[in-house]
mmCIF file of C-alpha atoms in Angstrom:
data_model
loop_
_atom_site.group_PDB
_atom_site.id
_atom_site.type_symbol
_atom_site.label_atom_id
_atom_site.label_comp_id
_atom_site.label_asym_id
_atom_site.label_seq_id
_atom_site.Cartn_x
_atom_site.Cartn_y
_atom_site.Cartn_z
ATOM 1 C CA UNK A 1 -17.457 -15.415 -22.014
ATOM 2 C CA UNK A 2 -17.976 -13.682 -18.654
ATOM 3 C CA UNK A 3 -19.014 -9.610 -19.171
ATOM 4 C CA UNK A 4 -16.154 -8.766 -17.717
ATOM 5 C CA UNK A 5 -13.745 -10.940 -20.311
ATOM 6 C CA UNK A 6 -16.279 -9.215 -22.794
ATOM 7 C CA UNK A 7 -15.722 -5.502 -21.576
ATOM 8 C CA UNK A 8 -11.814 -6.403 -22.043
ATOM 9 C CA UNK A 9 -11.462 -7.592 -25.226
ATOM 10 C CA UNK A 10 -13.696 -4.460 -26.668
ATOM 11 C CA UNK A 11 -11.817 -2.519 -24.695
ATOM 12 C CA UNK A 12 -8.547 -3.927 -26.401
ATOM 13 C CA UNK A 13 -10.288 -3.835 -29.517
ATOM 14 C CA UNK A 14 -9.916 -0.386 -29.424
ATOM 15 C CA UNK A 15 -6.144 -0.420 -29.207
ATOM 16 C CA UNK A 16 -2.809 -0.496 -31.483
ATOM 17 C CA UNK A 17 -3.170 -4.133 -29.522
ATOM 18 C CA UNK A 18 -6.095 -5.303 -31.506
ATOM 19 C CA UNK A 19 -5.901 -9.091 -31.549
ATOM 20 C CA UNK A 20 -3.068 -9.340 -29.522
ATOM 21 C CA UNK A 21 -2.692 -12.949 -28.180
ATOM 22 C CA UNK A 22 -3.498 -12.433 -24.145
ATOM 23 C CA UNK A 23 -2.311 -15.091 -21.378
ATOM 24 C CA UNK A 24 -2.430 -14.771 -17.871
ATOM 25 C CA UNK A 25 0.553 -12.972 -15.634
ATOM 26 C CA UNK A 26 0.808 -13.528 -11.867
ATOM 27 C CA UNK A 27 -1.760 -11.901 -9.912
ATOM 28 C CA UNK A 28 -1.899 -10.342 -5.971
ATOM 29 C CA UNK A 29 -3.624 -10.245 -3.112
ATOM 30 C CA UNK A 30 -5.857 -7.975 -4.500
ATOM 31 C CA UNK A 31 -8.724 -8.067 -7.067
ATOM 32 C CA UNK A 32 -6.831 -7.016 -9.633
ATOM 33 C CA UNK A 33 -5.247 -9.158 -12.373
ATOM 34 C CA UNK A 34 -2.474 -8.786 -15.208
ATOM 35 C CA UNK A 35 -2.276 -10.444 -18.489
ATOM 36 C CA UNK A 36 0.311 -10.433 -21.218
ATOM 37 C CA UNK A 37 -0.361 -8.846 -24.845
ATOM 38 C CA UNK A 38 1.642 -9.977 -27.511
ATOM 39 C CA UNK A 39 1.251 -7.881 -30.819
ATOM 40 C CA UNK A 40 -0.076 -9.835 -33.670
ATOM 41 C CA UNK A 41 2.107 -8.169 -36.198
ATOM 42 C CA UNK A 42 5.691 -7.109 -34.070
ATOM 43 C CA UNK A 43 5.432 -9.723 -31.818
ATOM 44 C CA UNK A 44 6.264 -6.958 -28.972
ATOM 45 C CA UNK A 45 4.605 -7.281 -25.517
ATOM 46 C CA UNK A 46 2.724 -5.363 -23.308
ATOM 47 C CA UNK A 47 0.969 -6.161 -19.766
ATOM 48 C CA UNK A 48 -2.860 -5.758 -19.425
ATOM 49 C CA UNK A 49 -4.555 -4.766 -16.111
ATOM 50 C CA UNK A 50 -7.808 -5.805 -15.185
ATOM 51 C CA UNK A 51 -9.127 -3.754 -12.215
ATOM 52 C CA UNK A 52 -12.754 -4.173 -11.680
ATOM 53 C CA UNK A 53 -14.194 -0.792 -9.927
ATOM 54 C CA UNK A 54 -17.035 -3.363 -8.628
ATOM 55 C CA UNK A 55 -14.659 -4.537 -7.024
ATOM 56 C CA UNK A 56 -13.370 -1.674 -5.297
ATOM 57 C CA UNK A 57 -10.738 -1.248 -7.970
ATOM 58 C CA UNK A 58 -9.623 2.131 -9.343
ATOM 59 C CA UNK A 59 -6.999 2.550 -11.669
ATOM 60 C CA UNK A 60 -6.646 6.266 -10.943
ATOM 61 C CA UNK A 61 -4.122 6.187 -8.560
ATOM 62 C CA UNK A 62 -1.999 3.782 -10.459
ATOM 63 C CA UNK A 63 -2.050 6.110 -13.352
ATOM 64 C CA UNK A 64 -0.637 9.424 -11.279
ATOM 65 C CA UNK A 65 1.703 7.135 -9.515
ATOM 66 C CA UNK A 66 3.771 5.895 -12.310
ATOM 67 C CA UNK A 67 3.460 9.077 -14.031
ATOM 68 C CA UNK A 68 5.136 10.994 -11.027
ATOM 69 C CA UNK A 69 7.835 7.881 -11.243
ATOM 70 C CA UNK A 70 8.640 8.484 -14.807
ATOM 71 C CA UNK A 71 8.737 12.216 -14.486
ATOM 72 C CA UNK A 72 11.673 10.979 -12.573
ATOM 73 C CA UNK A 73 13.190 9.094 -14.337
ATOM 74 C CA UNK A 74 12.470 5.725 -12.731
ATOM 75 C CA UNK A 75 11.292 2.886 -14.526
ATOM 76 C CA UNK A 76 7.536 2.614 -13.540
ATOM 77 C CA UNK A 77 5.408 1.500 -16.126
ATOM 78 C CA UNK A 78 4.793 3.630 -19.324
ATOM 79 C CA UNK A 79 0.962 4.294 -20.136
ATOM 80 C CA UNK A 80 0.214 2.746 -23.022
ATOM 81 C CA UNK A 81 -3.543 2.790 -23.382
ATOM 82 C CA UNK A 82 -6.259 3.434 -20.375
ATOM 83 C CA UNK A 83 -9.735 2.910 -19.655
ATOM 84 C CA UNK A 84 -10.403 4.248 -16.460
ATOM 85 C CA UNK A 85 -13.840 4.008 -16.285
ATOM 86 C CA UNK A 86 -13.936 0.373 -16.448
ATOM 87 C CA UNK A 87 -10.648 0.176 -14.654
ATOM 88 C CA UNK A 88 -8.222 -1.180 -17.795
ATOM 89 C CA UNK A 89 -4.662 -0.217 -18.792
ATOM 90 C CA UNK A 90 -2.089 -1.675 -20.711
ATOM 91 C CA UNK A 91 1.487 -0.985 -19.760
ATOM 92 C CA UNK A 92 4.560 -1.254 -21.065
ATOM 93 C CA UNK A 93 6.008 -4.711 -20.272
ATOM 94 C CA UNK A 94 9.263 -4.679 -17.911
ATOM 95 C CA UNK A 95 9.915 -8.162 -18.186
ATOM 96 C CA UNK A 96 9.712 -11.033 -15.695
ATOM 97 C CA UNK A 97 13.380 -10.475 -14.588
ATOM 98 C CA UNK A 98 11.460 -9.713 -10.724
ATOM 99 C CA UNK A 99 14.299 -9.349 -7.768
ATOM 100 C CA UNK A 100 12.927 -12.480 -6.197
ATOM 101 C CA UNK A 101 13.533 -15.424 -9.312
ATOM 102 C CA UNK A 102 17.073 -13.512 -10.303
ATOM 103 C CA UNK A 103 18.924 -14.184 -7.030
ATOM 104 C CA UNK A 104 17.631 -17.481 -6.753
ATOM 105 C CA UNK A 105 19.432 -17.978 -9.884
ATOM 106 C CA UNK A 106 22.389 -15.733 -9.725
ATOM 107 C CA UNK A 107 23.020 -15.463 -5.858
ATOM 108 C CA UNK A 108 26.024 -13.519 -6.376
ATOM 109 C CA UNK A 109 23.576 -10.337 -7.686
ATOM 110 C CA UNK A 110 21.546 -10.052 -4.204
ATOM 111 C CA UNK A 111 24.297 -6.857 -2.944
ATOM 112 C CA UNK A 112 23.877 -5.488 -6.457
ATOM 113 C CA UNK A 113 20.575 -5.748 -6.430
ATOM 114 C CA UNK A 114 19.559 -4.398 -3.024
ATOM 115 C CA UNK A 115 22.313 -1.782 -3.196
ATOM 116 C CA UNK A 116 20.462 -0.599 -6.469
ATOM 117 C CA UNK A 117 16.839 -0.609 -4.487
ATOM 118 C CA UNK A 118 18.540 1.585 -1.888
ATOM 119 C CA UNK A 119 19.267 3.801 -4.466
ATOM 120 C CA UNK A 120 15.997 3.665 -5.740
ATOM 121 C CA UNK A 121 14.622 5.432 -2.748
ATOM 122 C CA UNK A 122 18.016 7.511 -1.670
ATOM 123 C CA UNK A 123 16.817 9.377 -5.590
ATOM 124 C CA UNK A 124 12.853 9.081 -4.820
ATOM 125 C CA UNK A 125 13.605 10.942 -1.447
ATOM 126 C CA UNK A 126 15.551 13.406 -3.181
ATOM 127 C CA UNK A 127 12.039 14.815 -4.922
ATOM 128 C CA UNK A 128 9.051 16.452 -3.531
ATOM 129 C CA UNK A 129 5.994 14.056 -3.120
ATOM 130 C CA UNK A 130 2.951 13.979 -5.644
ATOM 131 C CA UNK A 131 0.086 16.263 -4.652
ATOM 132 C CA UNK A 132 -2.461 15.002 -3.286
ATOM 133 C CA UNK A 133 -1.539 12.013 -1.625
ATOM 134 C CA UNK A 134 -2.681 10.828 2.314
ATOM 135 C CA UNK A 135 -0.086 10.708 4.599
ATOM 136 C CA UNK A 136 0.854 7.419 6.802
ATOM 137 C CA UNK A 137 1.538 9.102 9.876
ATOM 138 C CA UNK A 138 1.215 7.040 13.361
ATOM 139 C CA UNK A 139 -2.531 7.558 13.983
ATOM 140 C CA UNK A 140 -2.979 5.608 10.441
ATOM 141 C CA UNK A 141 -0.713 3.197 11.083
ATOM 142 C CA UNK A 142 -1.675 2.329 14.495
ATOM 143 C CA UNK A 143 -4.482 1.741 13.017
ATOM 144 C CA UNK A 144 -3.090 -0.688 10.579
ATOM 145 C CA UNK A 145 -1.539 -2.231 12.609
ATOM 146 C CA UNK A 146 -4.662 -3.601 14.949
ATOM 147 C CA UNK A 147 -5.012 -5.747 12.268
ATOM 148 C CA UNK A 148 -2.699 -8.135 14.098
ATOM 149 C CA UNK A 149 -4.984 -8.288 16.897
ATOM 150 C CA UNK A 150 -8.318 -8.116 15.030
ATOM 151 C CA UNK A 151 -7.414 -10.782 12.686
ATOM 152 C CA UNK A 152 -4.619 -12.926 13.629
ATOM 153 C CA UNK A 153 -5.056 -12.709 17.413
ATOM 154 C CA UNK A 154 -8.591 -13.215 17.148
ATOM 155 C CA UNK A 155 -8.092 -15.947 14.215
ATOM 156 C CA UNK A 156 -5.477 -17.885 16.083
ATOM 157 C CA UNK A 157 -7.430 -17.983 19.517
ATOM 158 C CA UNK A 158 -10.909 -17.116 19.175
ATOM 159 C CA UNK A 159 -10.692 -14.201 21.849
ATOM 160 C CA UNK A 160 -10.518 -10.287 22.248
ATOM 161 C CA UNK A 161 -6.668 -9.080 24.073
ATOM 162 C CA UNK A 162 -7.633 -7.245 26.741
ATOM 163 C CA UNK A 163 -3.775 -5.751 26.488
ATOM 164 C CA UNK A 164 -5.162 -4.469 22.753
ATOM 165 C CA UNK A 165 -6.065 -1.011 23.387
ATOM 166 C CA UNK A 166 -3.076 -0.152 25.857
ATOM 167 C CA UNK A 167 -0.576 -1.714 23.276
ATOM 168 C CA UNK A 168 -1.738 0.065 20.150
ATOM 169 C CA UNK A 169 -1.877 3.146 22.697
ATOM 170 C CA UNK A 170 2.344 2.631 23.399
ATOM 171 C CA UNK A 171 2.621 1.914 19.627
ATOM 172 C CA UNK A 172 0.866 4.863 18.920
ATOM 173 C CA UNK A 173 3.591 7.338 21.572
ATOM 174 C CA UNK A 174 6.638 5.376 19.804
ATOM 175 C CA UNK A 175 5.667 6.210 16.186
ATOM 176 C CA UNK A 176 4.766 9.905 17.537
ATOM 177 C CA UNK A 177 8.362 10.002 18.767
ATOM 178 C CA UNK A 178 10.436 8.333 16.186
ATOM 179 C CA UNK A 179 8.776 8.189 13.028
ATOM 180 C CA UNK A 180 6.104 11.050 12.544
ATOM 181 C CA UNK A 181 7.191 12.552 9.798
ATOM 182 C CA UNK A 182 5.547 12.028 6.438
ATOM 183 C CA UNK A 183 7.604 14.414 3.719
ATOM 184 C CA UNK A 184 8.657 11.482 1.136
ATOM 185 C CA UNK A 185 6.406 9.418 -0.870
ATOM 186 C CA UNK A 186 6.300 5.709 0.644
ATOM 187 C CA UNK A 187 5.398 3.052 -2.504
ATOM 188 C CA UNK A 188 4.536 0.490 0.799
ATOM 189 C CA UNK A 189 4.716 -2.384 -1.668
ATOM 190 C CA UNK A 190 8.418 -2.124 -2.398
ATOM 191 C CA UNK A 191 9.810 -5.854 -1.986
ATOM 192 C CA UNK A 192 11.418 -8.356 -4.396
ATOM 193 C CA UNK A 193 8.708 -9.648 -6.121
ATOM 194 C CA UNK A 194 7.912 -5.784 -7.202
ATOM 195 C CA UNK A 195 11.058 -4.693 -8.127
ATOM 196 C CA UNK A 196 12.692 -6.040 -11.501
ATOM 197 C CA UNK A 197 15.917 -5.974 -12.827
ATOM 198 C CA UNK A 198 16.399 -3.804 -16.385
ATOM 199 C CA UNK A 199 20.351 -3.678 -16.388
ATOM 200 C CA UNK A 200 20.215 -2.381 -19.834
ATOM 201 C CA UNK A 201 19.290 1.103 -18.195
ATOM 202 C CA UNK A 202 21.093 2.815 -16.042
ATOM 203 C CA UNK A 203 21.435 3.681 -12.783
ATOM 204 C CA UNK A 204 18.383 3.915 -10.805
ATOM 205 C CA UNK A 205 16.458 2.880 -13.778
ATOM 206 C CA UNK A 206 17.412 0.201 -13.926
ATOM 207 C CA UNK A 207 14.921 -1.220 -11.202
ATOM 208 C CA UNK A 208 11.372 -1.072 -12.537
ATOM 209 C CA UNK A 209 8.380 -0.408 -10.336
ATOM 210 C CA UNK A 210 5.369 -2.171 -9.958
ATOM 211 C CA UNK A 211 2.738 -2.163 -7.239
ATOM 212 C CA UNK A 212 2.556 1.488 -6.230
ATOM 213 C CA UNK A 213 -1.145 2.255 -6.334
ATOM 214 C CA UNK A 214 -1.799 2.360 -2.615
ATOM 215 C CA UNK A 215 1.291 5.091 -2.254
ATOM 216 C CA UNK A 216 1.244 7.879 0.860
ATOM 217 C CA UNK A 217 3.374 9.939 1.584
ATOM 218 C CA UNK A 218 5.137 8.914 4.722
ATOM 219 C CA UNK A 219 8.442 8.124 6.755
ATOM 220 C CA UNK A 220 12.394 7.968 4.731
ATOM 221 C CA UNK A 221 12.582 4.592 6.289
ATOM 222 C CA UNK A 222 9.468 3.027 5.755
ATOM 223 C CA UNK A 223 10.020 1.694 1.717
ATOM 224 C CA UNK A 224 13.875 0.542 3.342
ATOM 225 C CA UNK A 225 12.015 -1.805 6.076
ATOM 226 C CA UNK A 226 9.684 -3.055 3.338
ATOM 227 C CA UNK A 227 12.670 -4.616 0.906
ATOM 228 C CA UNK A 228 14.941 -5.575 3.798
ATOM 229 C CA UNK A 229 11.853 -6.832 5.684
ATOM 230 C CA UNK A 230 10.493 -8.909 2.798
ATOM 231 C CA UNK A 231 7.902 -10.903 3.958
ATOM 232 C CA UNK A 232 8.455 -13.248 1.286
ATOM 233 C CA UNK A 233 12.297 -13.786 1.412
ATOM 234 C CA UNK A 234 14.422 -14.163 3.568
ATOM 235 C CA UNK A 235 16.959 -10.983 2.806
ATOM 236 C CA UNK A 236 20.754 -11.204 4.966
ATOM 237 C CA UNK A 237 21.386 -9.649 8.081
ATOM 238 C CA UNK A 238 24.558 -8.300 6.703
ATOM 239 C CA UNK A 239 22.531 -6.820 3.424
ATOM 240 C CA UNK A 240 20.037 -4.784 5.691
ATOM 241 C CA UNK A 241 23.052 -3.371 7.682
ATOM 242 C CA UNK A 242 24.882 -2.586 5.073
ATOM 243 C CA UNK A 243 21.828 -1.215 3.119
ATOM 244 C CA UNK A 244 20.681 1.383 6.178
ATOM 245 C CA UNK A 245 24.454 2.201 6.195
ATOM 246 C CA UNK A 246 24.170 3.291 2.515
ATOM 247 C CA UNK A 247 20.963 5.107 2.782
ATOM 248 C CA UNK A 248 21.719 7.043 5.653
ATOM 249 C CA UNK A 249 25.757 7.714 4.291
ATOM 250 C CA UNK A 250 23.677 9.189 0.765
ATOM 251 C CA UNK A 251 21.279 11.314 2.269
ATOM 252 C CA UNK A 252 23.898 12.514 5.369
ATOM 253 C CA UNK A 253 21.086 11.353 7.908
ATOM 254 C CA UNK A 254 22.175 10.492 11.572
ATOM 255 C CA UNK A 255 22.232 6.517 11.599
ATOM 256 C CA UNK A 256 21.417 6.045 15.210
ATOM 257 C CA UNK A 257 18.007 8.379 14.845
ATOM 258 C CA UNK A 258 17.107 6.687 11.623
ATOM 259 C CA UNK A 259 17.457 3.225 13.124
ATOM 260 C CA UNK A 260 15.067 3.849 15.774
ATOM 261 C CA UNK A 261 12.302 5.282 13.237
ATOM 262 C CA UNK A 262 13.283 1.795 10.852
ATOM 263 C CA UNK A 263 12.767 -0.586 13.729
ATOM 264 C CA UNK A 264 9.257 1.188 14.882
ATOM 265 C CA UNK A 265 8.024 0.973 11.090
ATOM 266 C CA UNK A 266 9.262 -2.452 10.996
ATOM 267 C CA UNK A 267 7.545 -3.787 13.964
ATOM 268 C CA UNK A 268 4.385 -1.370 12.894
ATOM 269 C CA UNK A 269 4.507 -2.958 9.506
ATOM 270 C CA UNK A 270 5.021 -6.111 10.752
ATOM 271 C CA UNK A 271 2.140 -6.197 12.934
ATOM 272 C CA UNK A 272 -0.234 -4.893 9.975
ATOM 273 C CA UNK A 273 0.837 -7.544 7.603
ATOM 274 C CA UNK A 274 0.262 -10.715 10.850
ATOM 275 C CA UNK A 275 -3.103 -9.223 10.498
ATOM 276 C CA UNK A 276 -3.376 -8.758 7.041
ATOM 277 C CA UNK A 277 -1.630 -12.473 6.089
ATOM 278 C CA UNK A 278 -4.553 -14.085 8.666
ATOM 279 C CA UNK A 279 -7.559 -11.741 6.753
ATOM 280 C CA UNK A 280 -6.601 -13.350 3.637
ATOM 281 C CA UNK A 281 -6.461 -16.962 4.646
ATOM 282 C CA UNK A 282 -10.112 -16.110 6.936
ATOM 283 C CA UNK A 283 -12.024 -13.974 4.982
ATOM 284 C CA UNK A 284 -10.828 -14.376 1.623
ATOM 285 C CA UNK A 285 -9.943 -17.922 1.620
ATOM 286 C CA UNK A 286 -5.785 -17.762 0.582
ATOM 287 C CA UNK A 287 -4.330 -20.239 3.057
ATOM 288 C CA UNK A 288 -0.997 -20.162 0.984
ATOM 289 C CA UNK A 289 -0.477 -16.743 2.991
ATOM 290 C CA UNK A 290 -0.217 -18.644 6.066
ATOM 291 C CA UNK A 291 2.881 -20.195 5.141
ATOM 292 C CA UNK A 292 4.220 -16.623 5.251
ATOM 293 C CA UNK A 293 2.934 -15.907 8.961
ATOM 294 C CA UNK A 294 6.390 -17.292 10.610
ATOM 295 C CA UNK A 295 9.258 -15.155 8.817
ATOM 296 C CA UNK A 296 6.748 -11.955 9.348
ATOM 297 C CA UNK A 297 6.823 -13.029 13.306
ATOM 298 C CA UNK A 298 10.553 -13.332 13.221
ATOM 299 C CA UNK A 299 11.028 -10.000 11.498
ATOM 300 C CA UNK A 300 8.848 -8.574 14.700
ATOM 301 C CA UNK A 301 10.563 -10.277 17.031
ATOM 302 C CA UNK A 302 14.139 -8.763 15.913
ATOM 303 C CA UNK A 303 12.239 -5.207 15.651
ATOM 304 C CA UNK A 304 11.226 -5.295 19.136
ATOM 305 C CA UNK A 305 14.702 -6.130 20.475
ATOM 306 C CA UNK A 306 15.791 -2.934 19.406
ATOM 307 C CA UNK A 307 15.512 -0.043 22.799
ATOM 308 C CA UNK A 308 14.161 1.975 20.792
ATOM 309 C CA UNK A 309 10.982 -0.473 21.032
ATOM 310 C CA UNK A 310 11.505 -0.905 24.412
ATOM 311 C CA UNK A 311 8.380 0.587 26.182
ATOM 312 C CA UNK A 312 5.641 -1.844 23.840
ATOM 313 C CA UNK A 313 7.964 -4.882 23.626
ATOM 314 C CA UNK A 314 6.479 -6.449 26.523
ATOM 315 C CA UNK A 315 2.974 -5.758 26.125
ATOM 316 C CA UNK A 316 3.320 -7.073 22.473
ATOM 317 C CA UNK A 317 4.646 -10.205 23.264
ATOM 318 C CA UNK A 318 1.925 -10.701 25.822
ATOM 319 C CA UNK A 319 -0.697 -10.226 23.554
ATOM 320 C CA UNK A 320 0.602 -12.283 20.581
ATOM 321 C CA UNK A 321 0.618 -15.347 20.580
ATOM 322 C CA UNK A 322 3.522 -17.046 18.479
ATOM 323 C CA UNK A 323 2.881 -18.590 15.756
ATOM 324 C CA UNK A 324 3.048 -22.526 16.448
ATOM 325 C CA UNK A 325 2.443 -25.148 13.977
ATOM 326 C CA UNK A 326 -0.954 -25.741 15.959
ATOM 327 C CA UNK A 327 -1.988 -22.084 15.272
ATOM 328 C CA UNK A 328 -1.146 -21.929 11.510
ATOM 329 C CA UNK A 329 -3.001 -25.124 11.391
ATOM 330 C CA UNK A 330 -5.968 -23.490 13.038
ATOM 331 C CA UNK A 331 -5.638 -20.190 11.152
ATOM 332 C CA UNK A 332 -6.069 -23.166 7.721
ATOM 333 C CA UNK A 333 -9.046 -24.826 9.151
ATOM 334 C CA UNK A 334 -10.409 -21.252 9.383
ATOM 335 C CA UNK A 335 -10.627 -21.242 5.396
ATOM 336 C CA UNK A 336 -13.175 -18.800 3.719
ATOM 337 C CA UNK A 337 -14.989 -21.055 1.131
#
């Protein structure tokens, strides 16, 4: 047994869960990892996380997060039992009914089911933000998003843009103008396969929350371009109209204004995750993220065709290189061990 499966099981030792039956959950693309509890007398389950600090792991920020959520009203997580010191909770178990394997299976749910994560945020907006939190205003995300051309550019041809610094620099002005504002808390994980369905609650509720550790407090339309932007699914045309239609129609916002902040966080976001996707596969060895690389590029390319991107569109393109089958293929080869 490895000291970390050692400092677990004391630590669960220590529980109402002593000698619960564990096996393993889904994992991330971080260094954290979830198991399933199952009570050896009720049989009821709960969901362990393992989040080594010597890792860089903190639980902290998990644990105000999905307290804020529940203040609520919103189906994050309930708190079950915590070690923070050596970065271990157990959580109440929402099930595995995630957005992404219900529709799959009942297609005819997807406009429930995105209506109800509009609504998710149309109430979360509604609140003040948590204390505390850093915002993700456009020098931060600019920032983020030279991961595109530090790892993806630089991944998929071996060489520095010299069109790097004067992009990020127009990025930077359209953000400024668009989408500076940072007076709602942004989740930045919020996409079908961390949302779950719980229709025996009701109405927001009935979407649990997962994935909300690395929270800011940011733009109203940066969560929206992160479900309707999946980078894992390929979500309708028709559903993201219709879903900015609904946010802006709840919270009386002017469509046209709020379109041209969605389609700068969307190409910002975009660009961070190119870079992000590519860092995995090179420095962390998780090829399967590749596969990803050519929806995320599409999803950019439709951002920059809006005017509102107009004055970086160009310079963007320029820089970027798509992403052909012989550049995913060299992005692979590029493998961490």
């Amino acid at each position: 047994m490895s000291d970390r499966s050692a400092l677990m099981q004391d630590f669960v030792a220590k529980t109402d869960w002593a000698g619960a039956a564990i096996a393993p959950l889904a994992g991330d693309a971080s260094n954290r990892r979830y198991l399933r509890l199952t009570h050896p007398k009720t049989g009821t389950t709960a969901v362990l996380m393992d989040a080594p600090p010597e890792r860089g792991e903190d639980v902290r920020p998990f644990l105000q997060i999905a307290r804020y959520l529940t203040g609520l009203g919103l189906s994050a997580p309930h708190i079950l039992a915590q070690d923070e010191a050596r970065g271990f909770l157990i959580l109440e178990d929402l099930g595995d009914a995630l957005f992404a394997r219900v529709i799959p299976v009942a297609p005819q749910m997807e406009d429930q089911l995105y209506a109800a994560a509009t609504d998710v945020l149309i109430d979360l907006h509604r609140a003040a933000p948590p204390q505390g939190l850093k915002p993700y205003g456009p020098d931060t995300m600019t920032d983020m998003a030279a991961l595109a051309f530090d790892w993806y550019l630089t991944g998929a041809t071996g060489e520095v843009s010299p069109q790097r610094a004067e992009a990020l620099a127009a990025l930077n002005r359209l953000l400024r103008q668009h989408a500076a504002t940072t007076d709602v808390i942004v989740l930045r994980d919020y996409h079908a396969e961390n949302l779950l369905w719980l229709p025996g609650r009701r109405g927001s509720a009935r979407v649990g929350l997962l994935d909300f550790q690395d929270a800011m407090t940011g733009h109203r339309a940066y969560d929206l371009v992160s479900v309707l932007q999946d980078a894992r699914r390929d979500v309708p045309r028709a559903i993201e109209t219709a879903m900015i239609a609904r946010y802006c129609r709840a919270t009386e916002t002017d469509q046209s204004l709020f379109e041209g902040a969605y389609y700068c966080l969307g190409a910002q976001r975009n660009l961070r995750i190119l870079g992000v996707f590519a860092r995995l596969c090179l420095r962390d060895g998780k090829a399967h993220y590749i596969d990803l690389i050519p929806r995320v590029w599409d999803h950019l390319q439709r951002d920059l065709d809006h005017p509102a991107l107009a004055p970086v569109a160009d310079l963007l393109r320029a820089a970027l290189p798509a992403p052909t089958s012989a550049i995913l293929e060299r992005l692979r080869a590029q493998r961490a061990s």
